[in-house]
Amino acid sequence: MKTGTKKLTALALTISFAMILSYIESRLPTFVAVPGIKIGLANIAVIFSLYKFGIKESLTVSIIRIVLISLLFGSPISMLYGLAGGILSLVAMILLKRFTPLKEVAISVCGGVLHNVGQIGMASILLSTNVILYYLPFLLLSGTVAGIVVGIVSALLIKRIRI
Amino acid sequence: MKKYRWDILVIALLLLVSVSLVLILNLTKTDGRFVVVEIDGKVSSEYPLSQNGTFPLNGGTNTLVIEDGKAYLINSSCPDHTCERTGKIHYVGQSIVCLPNRLSVTVRGESDESGPDLIS
């Protein structure tokens, strides 16, 4: 892809797509009482940018999304929390894509699970306690299931959308 | 399908591990007898689950309610109210967390026991 205006526009659209997904997700009711449980819809945009643009661009999309969403709807604490999960998950996805034969779905699953792990880890540090580790198994399970769905959607988008 | 061999393997493995961990937690759960309130990582107070009552915590940022052997939080000062949506807890190891106020409420079996250690 050529750099310049076209790429800038495409990236900006991807970031807004990620933000819309985060917003939709924040409006969904939580049906299970586990702190930190979520679908991770925004990961669709992050995986999309990882495959369509590259490593640097996907980092940009991920970090800008988290910062903007926290400024708009969250707090400085939710930013820390989101960055811990987001960066851990993205770094893992980058490495998996580069060095393993895994495809979108498994990469999305690992990303989703590590997003939860990162958030739980950050929460444990912030609270200086390990009480929330109790919820890790539930988050592993929900992260895996949600990651499968997110991965399938991402794979479809990557295949169908041309930029 | 051969293309997705590794994907299927990784996902199956993760599902297996997480389902068995959840099962283990669910099969070994026991009713707790106390809740421990931690603020900034330090134990600040303990309440028996057998005694109904309403207790303001952390200078009033959250309120702990104990009712019929179950504990839950109300009136959180933070914007997200995750702790209120966590609901009622009463099994050993369950906890309610309020990140903005750096506060957690955890169910314990005995008053001075540290509870099940999931890491080891």
PDB file of C-alpha atoms in Angstrom:
ATOM      1  CA  MET A   1       0.000   0.000   0.000  1.00  0.00           C
ATOM      2  CA  LYS A   2       1.180   3.489  -0.844  1.00  0.00           C
ATOM      3  CA  THR A   3       1.936   5.760   2.060  1.00  0.00           C
ATOM      4  CA  GLY A   4       0.372   9.165   2.236  1.00  0.00           C
ATOM      5  CA  THR A   5      -3.151  10.428   2.358  1.00  0.00           C
ATOM      6  CA  LYS A   6      -4.770   7.134   1.424  1.00  0.00           C
ATOM      7  CA  LYS A   7      -3.034   5.241   4.205  1.00  0.00           C
ATOM      8  CA  LEU A   8      -3.690   7.997   6.723  1.00  0.00           C
ATOM      9  CA  THR A   9      -7.376   7.916   5.884  1.00  0.00           C
ATOM     10  CA  ALA A  10      -7.566   4.139   6.017  1.00  0.00           C
ATOM     11  CA  LEU A  11      -5.844   4.099   9.419  1.00  0.00           C
ATOM     12  CA  ALA A  12      -8.103   6.845  10.759  1.00  0.00           C
ATOM     13  CA  LEU A  13     -11.138   4.865   9.627  1.00  0.00           C
ATOM     14  CA  THR A  14      -9.791   1.739  11.314  1.00  0.00           C
ATOM     15  CA  ILE A  15      -9.284   3.650  14.572  1.00  0.00           C
ATOM     16  CA  SER A  16     -12.826   5.028  14.438  1.00  0.00           C
ATOM     17  CA  PHE A  17     -14.082   1.518  13.696  1.00  0.00           C
ATOM     18  CA  ALA A  18     -12.234   0.290  16.804  1.00  0.00           C
ATOM     19  CA  MET A  19     -13.740   3.096  18.888  1.00  0.00           C
ATOM     20  CA  ILE A  20     -17.267   2.359  17.690  1.00  0.00           C
ATOM     21  CA  LEU A  21     -16.778  -1.313  18.568  1.00  0.00           C
ATOM     22  CA  SER A  22     -15.530  -0.349  22.063  1.00  0.00           C
ATOM     23  CA  TYR A  23     -18.527   1.917  22.526  1.00  0.00           C
ATOM     24  CA  ILE A  24     -21.020  -0.734  21.408  1.00  0.00           C
ATOM     25  CA  GLU A  25     -19.378  -3.208  23.756  1.00  0.00           C
ATOM     26  CA  SER A  26     -19.572  -0.783  26.697  1.00  0.00           C
ATOM     27  CA  ARG A  27     -23.342  -0.484  26.130  1.00  0.00           C
ATOM     28  CA  LEU A  28     -23.896  -4.240  26.218  1.00  0.00           C
ATOM     29  CA  PRO A  29     -25.156  -5.519  29.548  1.00  0.00           C
ATOM     30  CA  THR A  30     -22.780  -7.799  31.422  1.00  0.00           C
ATOM     31  CA  PHE A  31     -24.615 -11.054  31.885  1.00  0.00           C
ATOM     32  CA  VAL A  32     -22.096 -12.786  34.147  1.00  0.00           C
ATOM     33  CA  ALA A  33     -20.856 -11.309  37.397  1.00  0.00           C
ATOM     34  CA  VAL A  34     -17.140 -11.625  36.759  1.00  0.00           C
ATOM     35  CA  PRO A  35     -15.019  -8.489  36.859  1.00  0.00           C
ATOM     36  CA  GLY A  36     -13.217  -7.868  33.590  1.00  0.00           C
ATOM     37  CA  ILE A  37     -15.347 -10.173  31.448  1.00  0.00           C
ATOM     38  CA  LYS A  38     -15.847  -8.858  27.912  1.00  0.00           C
ATOM     39  CA  ILE A  39     -16.125  -9.890  24.287  1.00  0.00           C
ATOM     40  CA  GLY A  40     -13.240  -7.772  23.021  1.00  0.00           C
ATOM     41  CA  LEU A  41     -15.002  -6.558  19.877  1.00  0.00           C
ATOM     42  CA  ALA A  42     -12.368  -3.873  19.354  1.00  0.00           C
ATOM     43  CA  ASN A  43      -9.853  -6.633  18.772  1.00  0.00           C
ATOM     44  CA  ILE A  44     -11.497  -7.085  15.349  1.00  0.00           C
ATOM     45  CA  ALA A  45     -10.110  -3.703  14.288  1.00  0.00           C
ATOM     46  CA  VAL A  46      -6.713  -4.418  15.845  1.00  0.00           C
ATOM     47  CA  ILE A  47      -6.328  -7.784  14.080  1.00  0.00           C
ATOM     48  CA  PHE A  48      -7.567  -6.216  10.877  1.00  0.00           C
ATOM     49  CA  SER A  49      -4.906  -3.503  11.058  1.00  0.00           C
ATOM     50  CA  LEU A  50      -2.219  -6.041  11.965  1.00  0.00           C
ATOM     51  CA  TYR A  51      -2.928  -8.017   8.797  1.00  0.00           C
ATOM     52  CA  LYS A  52      -3.728  -5.143   6.444  1.00  0.00           C
ATOM     53  CA  PHE A  53      -1.190  -2.526   7.512  1.00  0.00           C
ATOM     54  CA  GLY A  54       1.513  -4.037   9.705  1.00  0.00           C
ATOM     55  CA  ILE A  55       3.000  -4.101  13.176  1.00  0.00           C
ATOM     56  CA  LYS A  56       3.595  -0.377  13.711  1.00  0.00           C
ATOM     57  CA  GLU A  57       0.166   0.541  12.443  1.00  0.00           C
ATOM     58  CA  SER A  58      -1.636  -2.025  14.590  1.00  0.00           C
ATOM     59  CA  LEU A  59       0.175  -0.692  17.675  1.00  0.00           C
ATOM     60  CA  THR A  60      -0.965   2.806  16.714  1.00  0.00           C
ATOM     61  CA  VAL A  61      -4.575   1.705  16.282  1.00  0.00           C
ATOM     62  CA  SER A  62      -4.583  -0.205  19.566  1.00  0.00           C
ATOM     63  CA  ILE A  63      -2.957   2.484  21.723  1.00  0.00           C
ATOM     64  CA  ILE A  64      -4.882   5.422  20.240  1.00  0.00           C
ATOM     65  CA  ARG A  65      -8.148   3.536  20.665  1.00  0.00           C
ATOM     66  CA  ILE A  66      -7.488   2.774  24.335  1.00  0.00           C
ATOM     67  CA  VAL A  67      -6.349   6.310  25.155  1.00  0.00           C
ATOM     68  CA  LEU A  68      -9.305   7.945  23.374  1.00  0.00           C
ATOM     69  CA  ILE A  69     -11.896   5.549  24.792  1.00  0.00           C
ATOM     70  CA  SER A  70     -10.559   6.046  28.338  1.00  0.00           C
ATOM     71  CA  LEU A  71     -10.609   9.825  27.912  1.00  0.00           C
ATOM     72  CA  LEU A  72     -14.164   9.749  26.565  1.00  0.00           C
ATOM     73  CA  PHE A  73     -15.851   7.173  28.768  1.00  0.00           C
ATOM     74  CA  GLY A  74     -13.412   5.979  31.403  1.00  0.00           C
ATOM     75  CA  SER A  75     -10.859   7.179  33.892  1.00  0.00           C
ATOM     76  CA  PRO A  76      -7.041   7.294  34.144  1.00  0.00           C
ATOM     77  CA  ILE A  77      -7.288   3.949  35.917  1.00  0.00           C
ATOM     78  CA  SER A  78      -9.242   2.327  33.110  1.00  0.00           C
ATOM     79  CA  MET A  79      -6.560   3.625  30.733  1.00  0.00           C
ATOM     80  CA  LEU A  80      -3.760   1.886  32.656  1.00  0.00           C
ATOM     81  CA  TYR A  81      -5.879  -1.187  32.849  1.00  0.00           C
ATOM     82  CA  GLY A  82      -6.710  -1.160  29.150  1.00  0.00           C
ATOM     83  CA  LEU A  83      -3.134  -0.443  28.073  1.00  0.00           C
ATOM     84  CA  ALA A  84      -1.785  -3.375  30.107  1.00  0.00           C
ATOM     85  CA  GLY A  85      -4.223  -5.755  28.462  1.00  0.00           C
ATOM     86  CA  GLY A  86      -4.083  -4.199  25.010  1.00  0.00           C
ATOM     87  CA  ILE A  87      -0.301  -4.060  24.666  1.00  0.00           C
ATOM     88  CA  LEU A  88       0.305  -7.544  26.113  1.00  0.00           C
ATOM     89  CA  SER A  89      -2.319  -9.002  23.819  1.00  0.00           C
ATOM     90  CA  LEU A  90      -1.070  -7.189  20.714  1.00  0.00           C
ATOM     91  CA  VAL A  91       2.608  -8.033  21.302  1.00  0.00           C
ATOM     92  CA  ALA A  92       1.622 -11.691  21.676  1.00  0.00           C
ATOM     93  CA  MET A  93      -0.439 -11.572  18.481  1.00  0.00           C
ATOM     94  CA  ILE A  94       2.416  -9.933  16.560  1.00  0.00           C
ATOM     95  CA  LEU A  95       4.864 -12.621  17.707  1.00  0.00           C
ATOM     96  CA  LEU A  96       2.422 -15.454  16.989  1.00  0.00           C
ATOM     97  CA  LYS A  97       1.683 -14.151  13.515  1.00  0.00           C
ATOM     98  CA  ARG A  98       5.384 -13.755  12.748  1.00  0.00           C
ATOM     99  CA  PHE A  99       6.772 -16.983  14.197  1.00  0.00           C
ATOM    100  CA  THR A 100       4.010 -19.620  14.213  1.00  0.00           C
ATOM    101  CA  PRO A 101       1.774 -21.135  11.530  1.00  0.00           C
ATOM    102  CA  LEU A 102      -1.322 -19.983  13.446  1.00  0.00           C
ATOM    103  CA  LYS A 103      -4.139 -18.284  11.519  1.00  0.00           C
ATOM    104  CA  GLU A 104      -6.445 -15.412  12.470  1.00  0.00           C
ATOM    105  CA  VAL A 105      -8.782 -17.382  14.730  1.00  0.00           C
ATOM    106  CA  ALA A 106      -6.149 -18.903  17.019  1.00  0.00           C
ATOM    107  CA  ILE A 107      -4.238 -15.620  17.087  1.00  0.00           C
ATOM    108  CA  SER A 108      -7.414 -13.808  18.108  1.00  0.00           C
ATOM    109  CA  VAL A 109      -8.086 -16.396  20.834  1.00  0.00           C
ATOM    110  CA  CYS A 110      -4.573 -16.002  22.280  1.00  0.00           C
ATOM    111  CA  GLY A 111      -4.900 -12.230  22.023  1.00  0.00           C
ATOM    112  CA  GLY A 112      -8.241 -12.262  23.818  1.00  0.00           C
ATOM    113  CA  VAL A 113      -7.010 -14.512  26.611  1.00  0.00           C
ATOM    114  CA  LEU A 114      -3.842 -12.455  27.114  1.00  0.00           C
ATOM    115  CA  HIS A 115      -5.887  -9.264  27.141  1.00  0.00           C
ATOM    116  CA  ASN A 116      -7.709 -10.654  30.170  1.00  0.00           C
ATOM    117  CA  VAL A 117      -4.470 -11.843  31.747  1.00  0.00           C
ATOM    118  CA  GLY A 118      -2.922  -8.394  31.304  1.00  0.00           C
ATOM    119  CA  GLN A 119      -5.900  -6.669  32.867  1.00  0.00           C
ATOM    120  CA  ILE A 120      -6.065  -9.056  35.799  1.00  0.00           C
ATOM    121  CA  GLY A 121      -2.319  -8.619  36.273  1.00  0.00           C
ATOM    122  CA  MET A 122      -2.602  -4.840  36.239  1.00  0.00           C
ATOM    123  CA  ALA A 123      -5.571  -4.958  38.606  1.00  0.00           C
ATOM    124  CA  SER A 124      -3.587  -7.174  40.975  1.00  0.00           C
ATOM    125  CA  ILE A 125      -0.720  -4.680  40.918  1.00  0.00           C
ATOM    126  CA  LEU A 126      -3.007  -1.687  41.418  1.00  0.00           C
ATOM    127  CA  LEU A 127      -4.829  -3.322  44.311  1.00  0.00           C
ATOM    128  CA  SER A 128      -1.636  -5.002  45.615  1.00  0.00           C
ATOM    129  CA  THR A 129      -3.616  -8.168  46.171  1.00  0.00           C
ATOM    130  CA  ASN A 130      -4.103 -11.490  44.418  1.00  0.00           C
ATOM    131  CA  VAL A 131      -7.781 -11.938  45.262  1.00  0.00           C
ATOM    132  CA  ILE A 132      -8.904 -11.450  41.668  1.00  0.00           C
ATOM    133  CA  LEU A 133      -6.814 -14.376  40.454  1.00  0.00           C
ATOM    134  CA  TYR A 134      -9.862 -16.387  41.525  1.00  0.00           C
ATOM    135  CA  TYR A 135     -11.613 -15.141  38.393  1.00  0.00           C
ATOM    136  CA  LEU A 136      -8.808 -16.083  35.998  1.00  0.00           C
ATOM    137  CA  PRO A 137     -10.308 -19.481  34.981  1.00  0.00           C
ATOM    138  CA  PHE A 138     -13.626 -17.833  34.079  1.00  0.00           C
ATOM    139  CA  LEU A 139     -11.804 -15.168  32.086  1.00  0.00           C
ATOM    140  CA  LEU A 140      -9.731 -17.833  30.311  1.00  0.00           C
ATOM    141  CA  LEU A 141     -12.899 -19.619  29.252  1.00  0.00           C
ATOM    142  CA  SER A 142     -14.795 -16.483  28.203  1.00  0.00           C
ATOM    143  CA  GLY A 143     -11.715 -15.090  26.462  1.00  0.00           C
ATOM    144  CA  THR A 144     -11.318 -18.281  24.433  1.00  0.00           C
ATOM    145  CA  VAL A 145     -14.949 -18.430  23.342  1.00  0.00           C
ATOM    146  CA  ALA A 146     -15.144 -14.706  22.548  1.00  0.00           C
ATOM    147  CA  GLY A 147     -11.776 -14.917  20.784  1.00  0.00           C
ATOM    148  CA  ILE A 148     -13.101 -17.572  18.402  1.00  0.00           C
ATOM    149  CA  VAL A 149     -15.997 -15.320  17.363  1.00  0.00           C
ATOM    150  CA  VAL A 150     -13.792 -12.232  17.065  1.00  0.00           C
ATOM    151  CA  GLY A 151     -11.238 -14.230  15.056  1.00  0.00           C
ATOM    152  CA  ILE A 152     -13.812 -15.507  12.576  1.00  0.00           C
ATOM    153  CA  VAL A 153     -15.194 -12.005  12.016  1.00  0.00           C
ATOM    154  CA  SER A 154     -11.662 -10.600  11.619  1.00  0.00           C
ATOM    155  CA  ALA A 155     -10.715 -13.305   9.111  1.00  0.00           C
ATOM    156  CA  LEU A 156     -13.828 -12.489   7.054  1.00  0.00           C
ATOM    157  CA  LEU A 157     -13.065  -8.768   7.077  1.00  0.00           C
ATOM    158  CA  ILE A 158      -9.428  -9.342   6.147  1.00  0.00           C
ATOM    159  CA  LYS A 159     -10.529 -11.468   3.203  1.00  0.00           C
ATOM    160  CA  ARG A 160     -13.351  -9.259   1.974  1.00  0.00           C
ATOM    161  CA  ILE A 161     -12.172  -5.682   2.512  1.00  0.00           C
ATOM    162  CA  ARG A 162      -9.580  -4.279   0.132  1.00  0.00           C
ATOM    163  CA  ILE A 163      -7.678  -1.162   0.910  1.00  0.00           C
TER     164      ILE A 163
ATOM    165  CA  MET B   1      -8.828 -28.368   7.446  1.00  0.00           C
ATOM    166  CA  LYS B   2      -5.140 -29.222   7.413  1.00  0.00           C
ATOM    167  CA  LYS B   3      -4.353 -25.536   7.130  1.00  0.00           C
ATOM    168  CA  TYR B   4      -6.026 -24.979  10.496  1.00  0.00           C
ATOM    169  CA  ARG B   5      -4.486 -27.936  12.324  1.00  0.00           C
ATOM    170  CA  TRP B   6      -2.476 -25.791  14.725  1.00  0.00           C
ATOM    171  CA  ASP B   7      -5.333 -23.361  15.271  1.00  0.00           C
ATOM    172  CA  ILE B   8      -7.675 -26.165  16.270  1.00  0.00           C
ATOM    173  CA  LEU B   9      -5.041 -27.691  18.534  1.00  0.00           C
ATOM    174  CA  VAL B  10      -4.343 -24.409  20.367  1.00  0.00           C
ATOM    175  CA  ILE B  11      -8.042 -23.601  20.801  1.00  0.00           C
ATOM    176  CA  ALA B  12      -8.898 -27.121  21.968  1.00  0.00           C
ATOM    177  CA  LEU B  13      -6.065 -27.009  24.495  1.00  0.00           C
ATOM    178  CA  LEU B  14      -7.165 -23.620  25.866  1.00  0.00           C
ATOM    179  CA  LEU B  15     -10.787 -24.771  26.112  1.00  0.00           C
ATOM    180  CA  LEU B  16      -9.729 -27.948  27.889  1.00  0.00           C
ATOM    181  CA  VAL B  17      -7.574 -26.093  30.425  1.00  0.00           C
ATOM    182  CA  SER B  18     -10.129 -23.368  31.120  1.00  0.00           C
ATOM    183  CA  VAL B  19     -13.116 -25.717  31.353  1.00  0.00           C
ATOM    184  CA  SER B  20     -11.291 -28.003  33.768  1.00  0.00           C
ATOM    185  CA  LEU B  21     -10.153 -25.040  35.906  1.00  0.00           C
ATOM    186  CA  VAL B  22     -13.718 -23.708  36.063  1.00  0.00           C
ATOM    187  CA  LEU B  23     -14.993 -27.196  36.924  1.00  0.00           C
ATOM    188  CA  ILE B  24     -12.412 -27.591  39.684  1.00  0.00           C
ATOM    189  CA  LEU B  25     -13.395 -24.227  41.149  1.00  0.00           C
ATOM    190  CA  ASN B  26     -17.076 -25.106  40.973  1.00  0.00           C
ATOM    191  CA  LEU B  27     -16.691 -28.572  42.478  1.00  0.00           C
ATOM    192  CA  THR B  28     -14.488 -27.477  45.354  1.00  0.00           C
ATOM    193  CA  LYS B  29     -16.414 -24.389  46.378  1.00  0.00           C
ATOM    194  CA  THR B  30     -17.497 -24.119  49.977  1.00  0.00           C
ATOM    195  CA  ASP B  31     -19.531 -21.542  51.820  1.00  0.00           C
ATOM    196  CA  GLY B  32     -17.404 -18.921  53.496  1.00  0.00           C
ATOM    197  CA  ARG B  33     -17.846 -17.631  57.005  1.00  0.00           C
ATOM    198  CA  PHE B  34     -16.147 -14.236  56.885  1.00  0.00           C
ATOM    199  CA  VAL B  35     -15.504 -11.430  54.470  1.00  0.00           C
ATOM    200  CA  VAL B  36     -12.215  -9.562  54.561  1.00  0.00           C
ATOM    201  CA  VAL B  37     -12.049  -5.987  53.336  1.00  0.00           C
ATOM    202  CA  GLU B  38      -8.732  -4.901  51.831  1.00  0.00           C
ATOM    203  CA  ILE B  39      -7.933  -1.303  51.008  1.00  0.00           C
ATOM    204  CA  ASP B  40      -4.694  -0.457  49.158  1.00  0.00           C
ATOM    205  CA  GLY B  41      -3.666  -4.106  49.564  1.00  0.00           C
ATOM    206  CA  LYS B  42      -3.903  -4.003  53.347  1.00  0.00           C
ATOM    207  CA  VAL B  43      -6.548  -5.791  55.381  1.00  0.00           C
ATOM    208  CA  SER B  44      -8.705  -3.096  56.909  1.00  0.00           C
ATOM    209  CA  SER B  45     -11.591  -4.993  58.473  1.00  0.00           C
ATOM    210  CA  GLU B  46     -13.435  -8.309  58.749  1.00  0.00           C
ATOM    211  CA  TYR B  47     -17.114  -9.088  59.037  1.00  0.00           C
ATOM    212  CA  PRO B  48     -18.811 -12.425  59.813  1.00  0.00           C
ATOM    213  CA  LEU B  49     -21.303 -13.497  57.144  1.00  0.00           C
ATOM    214  CA  SER B  50     -23.636 -14.790  59.829  1.00  0.00           C
ATOM    215  CA  GLN B  51     -24.482 -11.306  60.992  1.00  0.00           C
ATOM    216  CA  ASN B  52     -26.719  -9.104  58.853  1.00  0.00           C
ATOM    217  CA  GLY B  53     -25.755  -5.469  58.601  1.00  0.00           C
ATOM    218  CA  THR B  54     -24.747  -2.469  56.532  1.00  0.00           C
ATOM    219  CA  PHE B  55     -21.213  -1.119  56.862  1.00  0.00           C
ATOM    220  CA  PRO B  56     -19.698   1.967  55.243  1.00  0.00           C
ATOM    221  CA  LEU B  57     -16.182   1.218  53.956  1.00  0.00           C
ATOM    222  CA  ASN B  58     -13.148   3.356  53.206  1.00  0.00           C
ATOM    223  CA  GLY B  59     -14.684   6.515  54.657  1.00  0.00           C
ATOM    224  CA  GLY B  60     -17.926   6.002  52.765  1.00  0.00           C
ATOM    225  CA  THR B  61     -16.746   5.386  49.179  1.00  0.00           C
ATOM    226  CA  ASN B  62     -18.480   2.004  49.192  1.00  0.00           C
ATOM    227  CA  THR B  63     -21.036   0.328  51.435  1.00  0.00           C
ATOM    228  CA  LEU B  64     -20.885  -3.343  52.327  1.00  0.00           C
ATOM    229  CA  VAL B  65     -24.160  -5.150  52.947  1.00  0.00           C
ATOM    230  CA  ILE B  66     -24.361  -8.571  54.577  1.00  0.00           C
ATOM    231  CA  GLU B  67     -27.677 -10.309  54.229  1.00  0.00           C
ATOM    232  CA  ASP B  68     -28.604 -13.980  54.724  1.00  0.00           C
ATOM    233  CA  GLY B  69     -24.967 -15.103  54.665  1.00  0.00           C
ATOM    234  CA  LYS B  70     -24.164 -13.238  51.448  1.00  0.00           C
ATOM    235  CA  ALA B  71     -22.170 -10.071  50.939  1.00  0.00           C
ATOM    236  CA  TYR B  72     -22.473  -7.358  48.311  1.00  0.00           C
ATOM    237  CA  LEU B  73     -21.474  -3.751  47.751  1.00  0.00           C
ATOM    238  CA  ILE B  74     -23.723  -0.748  47.167  1.00  0.00           C
ATOM    239  CA  ASN B  75     -23.322   3.029  46.828  1.00  0.00           C
ATOM    240  CA  SER B  76     -19.975   3.089  45.089  1.00  0.00           C
ATOM    241  CA  SER B  77     -18.524   6.551  44.489  1.00  0.00           C
ATOM    242  CA  CYS B  78     -16.860   5.497  41.223  1.00  0.00           C
ATOM    243  CA  PRO B  79     -18.348   5.995  37.752  1.00  0.00           C
ATOM    244  CA  ASP B  80     -18.354   2.390  36.534  1.00  0.00           C
ATOM    245  CA  HIS B  81     -20.126   0.588  39.409  1.00  0.00           C
ATOM    246  CA  THR B  82     -18.550  -2.742  38.492  1.00  0.00           C
ATOM    247  CA  CYS B  83     -18.471  -3.731  42.149  1.00  0.00           C
ATOM    248  CA  GLU B  84     -22.235  -3.306  42.467  1.00  0.00           C
ATOM    249  CA  ARG B  85     -22.876  -5.352  39.342  1.00  0.00           C
ATOM    250  CA  THR B  86     -20.671  -8.178  40.634  1.00  0.00           C
ATOM    251  CA  GLY B  87     -23.584  -9.148  42.848  1.00  0.00           C
ATOM    252  CA  LYS B  88     -23.716 -11.289  45.967  1.00  0.00           C
ATOM    253  CA  ILE B  89     -20.822 -13.481  47.012  1.00  0.00           C
ATOM    254  CA  HIS B  90     -20.594 -16.232  49.604  1.00  0.00           C
ATOM    255  CA  TYR B  91     -18.188 -18.956  48.391  1.00  0.00           C
ATOM    256  CA  VAL B  92     -14.619 -19.073  49.725  1.00  0.00           C
ATOM    257  CA  GLY B  93     -12.298 -17.193  47.391  1.00  0.00           C
ATOM    258  CA  GLN B  94     -14.954 -15.107  45.666  1.00  0.00           C
ATOM    259  CA  SER B  95     -14.344 -11.413  45.757  1.00  0.00           C
ATOM    260  CA  ILE B  96     -15.767  -8.068  44.771  1.00  0.00           C
ATOM    261  CA  VAL B  97     -13.288  -5.537  43.481  1.00  0.00           C
ATOM    262  CA  CYS B  98     -13.530  -1.783  43.180  1.00  0.00           C
ATOM    263  CA  LEU B  99     -10.483  -0.674  41.202  1.00  0.00           C
ATOM    264  CA  PRO B 100     -11.021   3.104  41.341  1.00  0.00           C
ATOM    265  CA  ASN B 101     -11.243   3.033  45.142  1.00  0.00           C
ATOM    266  CA  ARG B 102      -8.533   0.350  45.413  1.00  0.00           C
ATOM    267  CA  LEU B 103     -10.805  -1.789  47.525  1.00  0.00           C
ATOM    268  CA  SER B 104     -11.653  -5.473  47.575  1.00  0.00           C
ATOM    269  CA  VAL B 105     -13.978  -7.692  49.586  1.00  0.00           C
ATOM    270  CA  THR B 106     -13.079 -11.378  49.722  1.00  0.00           C
ATOM    271  CA  VAL B 107     -14.884 -14.348  51.251  1.00  0.00           C
ATOM    272  CA  ARG B 108     -12.790 -16.461  53.632  1.00  0.00           C
ATOM    273  CA  GLY B 109     -13.489 -19.751  55.337  1.00  0.00           C
ATOM    274  CA  GLU B 110     -11.939 -18.781  58.657  1.00  0.00           C
ATOM    275  CA  SER B 111     -11.200 -15.327  59.926  1.00  0.00           C
ATOM    276  CA  ASP B 112      -7.412 -15.560  59.856  1.00  0.00           C
ATOM    277  CA  GLU B 113      -6.893 -17.979  56.986  1.00  0.00           C
ATOM    278  CA  SER B 114      -5.501 -16.744  53.702  1.00  0.00           C
ATOM    279  CA  GLY B 115      -7.877 -18.763  51.543  1.00  0.00           C
ATOM    280  CA  PRO B 116      -7.117 -21.063  48.636  1.00  0.00           C
ATOM    281  CA  ASP B 117      -3.933 -20.130  46.851  1.00  0.00           C
ATOM    282  CA  LEU B 118      -4.562 -20.512  43.145  1.00  0.00           C
ATOM    283  CA  ILE B 119      -1.020 -19.844  42.027  1.00  0.00           C
ATOM    284  CA  SER B 120       0.650 -22.729  43.792  1.00  0.00           C
TER     285      SER B 120
END
